[in-house]
Amino acid sequence: MTTPDLIDVHPAWLPVEAFRAVGSRRTLVHGDGMLVDTLFDEVERACAANGGTVRRAADPHHGVPATAGGPDAARAQAAATPAQLVFALTATVPGPAPGFRGEAVRSADGDPVEAARAGLGATAVGALGAEGFAVTRQGEVTVVLAEEPAGLLYGLFEVVRRGEAAFGPPYPARVHRPAARRRMLDHWDNVDVHPVMGQVERGYAGGSIFWRDGRPRRDHARLRAYARLLAACGVNAVSVNNVNVHATEARLLTGRLDDVAEIADVLRPYGIRVHLSVTFAAPVVLDALPTADPLDDAVRAWWAETTRRVYARIPDFGGYVVKADSEGQPGPFSYGRDHADGANLLAEALAPHDGVVHWRAFVYDHRQDWRDRSTDRARAAHDHFAPLDGRFRDNVVVQVKHGPIDFQTREPVSPVIMAMSATRLAVEFQVTQEYTGQQRHVCYLAPSWSEVLRFGWGDEGRTVADVAVDGGGLVAVSNVGDDPFWTGHPLAQANLYAFGRLAWDPRLTPQAVLDEWIDLTFDPAATADPETLRRTLHEVMDDSWRSYERYSAPLGVGFMVRPSDHYGPDVDGYEYTSWGTYHFADRDGVGVDRTRATGTGFTGQYPPPWSQVYESTASCPDELVLFFHHVPYGHLLHSGRTVIQHIYDTHFDGVAEVAETRRRWTSLAGLVDAAVHARVGERLDEQLRCAQEWCDQVNAYFYRKSGVPDAQGRALH
Ligand code: GCV
């Protein structure tokens, strides 16, 4: 399996084989525009590999249709043969005009495009939107209708996903529209190699696809391949540099804007807009202004002019991403201003160009005194942002990490998401597996994201997905690098795919998304044993996030990782540091008291019912009990086990599950590509070693602290 034009990179979910159903048919494309050209090229390539043909409908004004695929005779015949697959921009289908009806599209059942349009009904006209499309099967013809080119391209990838099923018995028009308008990936890629963080901060898949050693990487074939992968799963925006903006990266906004424009040019044909992380101190560091105060007129003028130049160079530029007053990044606090002042400054500059600023809510004190038990990092984002609700301009998107701390394996949903109904919020996930095995461990994250998206509160049952859909959409930190498999661990590709699909439709189940990914990526139907392949991949991946949770940090406690690189166990690694991430284990118990009654009061940041549910151990879900409560080791969980026995049992279970996963993966030899099989096998060996280390260290630690033996008498070291 190869990626077209890019033989040294794994094709991920777009191998040539995925286009078999489309590429073996006669396709007619109606419409103009860059993204329709992209669609045409995609189908043309699919036809070249699978024997079909594609032609562009005759332009009523210019007459000559473009035809591609197959030898000359086949092409000539194609022009006269009814199409089996039609892509049509509704605005450009000429309707019952000479030169169109009856030419290459009329089938025995009449004109399927007209039938498809009629099937959409009056209510749907104008309702597909900028990216929506409808697919229908009329007689012998599958028709994809869209109002805009982007919709048509997304329609192609839907047909690809459905494969032969898109060409079965007739079905009425099904309308597909993305739930969230913006579905964005943030790259934490540095232009220069950072002395500590490297080329990609928290990157586990090699170098950056955008930058290398201070320069643009200029591997356009690879960038184009990335763009098509993203379009095929629904992502439509990318920010191209780390939110920690260092000196070189700051200059992307001005002196090195051409580098950004070059990337934008490559991603644009797949409907992907480019965003840029900028430093709040830009006027000072780039142009020696005496201040970056957001209320200063010269600063406002600087941002307005700088932004005007950005749009003059990149007319479809998406906007800015800002990490301010966080982990050393400059921000409005330096000038006695708040985050609404800061965000509105950039929003004002972007507004005339229809741009947005993604302003991150990840603001906390990373120089905390560990002796001070009253300061609670979990509270920080809500403390800073909730009081500002209603003060942000319309084109500010406050970007909130899904949990209150930092992408831990298990956290409650951030209360900020429930507290800012007058602000556009984006929910931020982390596809790169910083705290979940760093793409050395199998950890399918869609079940975790899906739980977050379905989390609801209040009388109207509003969910996290509703907030993102109505507000600023979904954002995630990308897990892609220059690795031949894109993501280091080949199975981590599923996380990237799942993020895009859930951003497009948060109601999809993680299992359904995995089914899609498996069928596209592994082409099971072409193997000797499709069912075994599908079933085993599900067994390996479905529950892998919960397995990871079992052998690492228990009951929502978090941050028992090795400081700095965040891989592997170090139970006390962060306990006496300034980072605000503690577990407070002593000889009697463990966990953080975040109650209103006796703790930091964090539970009070939640609306009902969660403010009550989390306040009491009687109602707090087991998996979060140590996030909200400090409890004795003998505390009885709802599961009927004590906390200490839960720790022992889940750690032993987690390791056993990884061993079983390793065995299952071995059994897939011959059913999956040999290179993929070998790479995943190596990673599973490391995962098993690391899981054992987690188990041994965590169990030994709590045994030594508590003195409580394992009820089953297993060795605890
Ligand atoms: C880009 C965590 C990571 C940092 C990251 C930060 C953020 O703290 O460890 O590497 O910085 O989150 O989200 O800004």
PDB file of C-alpha atoms in Angstrom, residues 324-326 333 339 359-365 377 380-381 384-385:
ATOM      1  CA  ALA A 324      -0.728  34.056  27.260  1.00  0.00           C
ATOM      2  CA  ASP A 325       0.319  34.370  30.908  1.00  0.00           C
ATOM      3  CA  SER A 326       0.963  30.660  30.969  1.00  0.00           C
ATOM      4  CA  PHE A 333      -1.279  40.415  33.227  1.00  0.00           C
ATOM      5  CA  HIS A 339      -7.617  38.120  29.334  1.00  0.00           C
ATOM      6  CA  TRP A 359      -7.256  32.419  23.088  1.00  0.00           C
ATOM      7  CA  ARG A 360      -6.259  29.565  25.355  1.00  0.00           C
ATOM      8  CA  ALA A 361      -7.718  29.276  28.847  1.00  0.00           C
ATOM      9  CA  PHE A 362      -4.742  27.187  30.015  1.00  0.00           C
ATOM     10  CA  VAL A 363      -3.631  29.830  32.507  1.00  0.00           C
ATOM     11  CA  TYR A 364      -2.275  28.872  35.931  1.00  0.00           C
ATOM     12  CA  ASP A 365       0.606  29.573  38.277  1.00  0.00           C
ATOM     13  CA  ARG A 377      -4.260  24.439  39.873  1.00  0.00           C
ATOM     14  CA  ALA A 380      -7.177  28.403  37.857  1.00  0.00           C
ATOM     15  CA  ALA A 381      -8.831  28.533  34.420  1.00  0.00           C
ATOM     16  CA  HIS A 384      -9.427  33.617  35.523  1.00  0.00           C
ATOM     17  CA  PHE A 385     -12.014  33.205  32.761  1.00  0.00           C
TER      18      PHE A 385
END
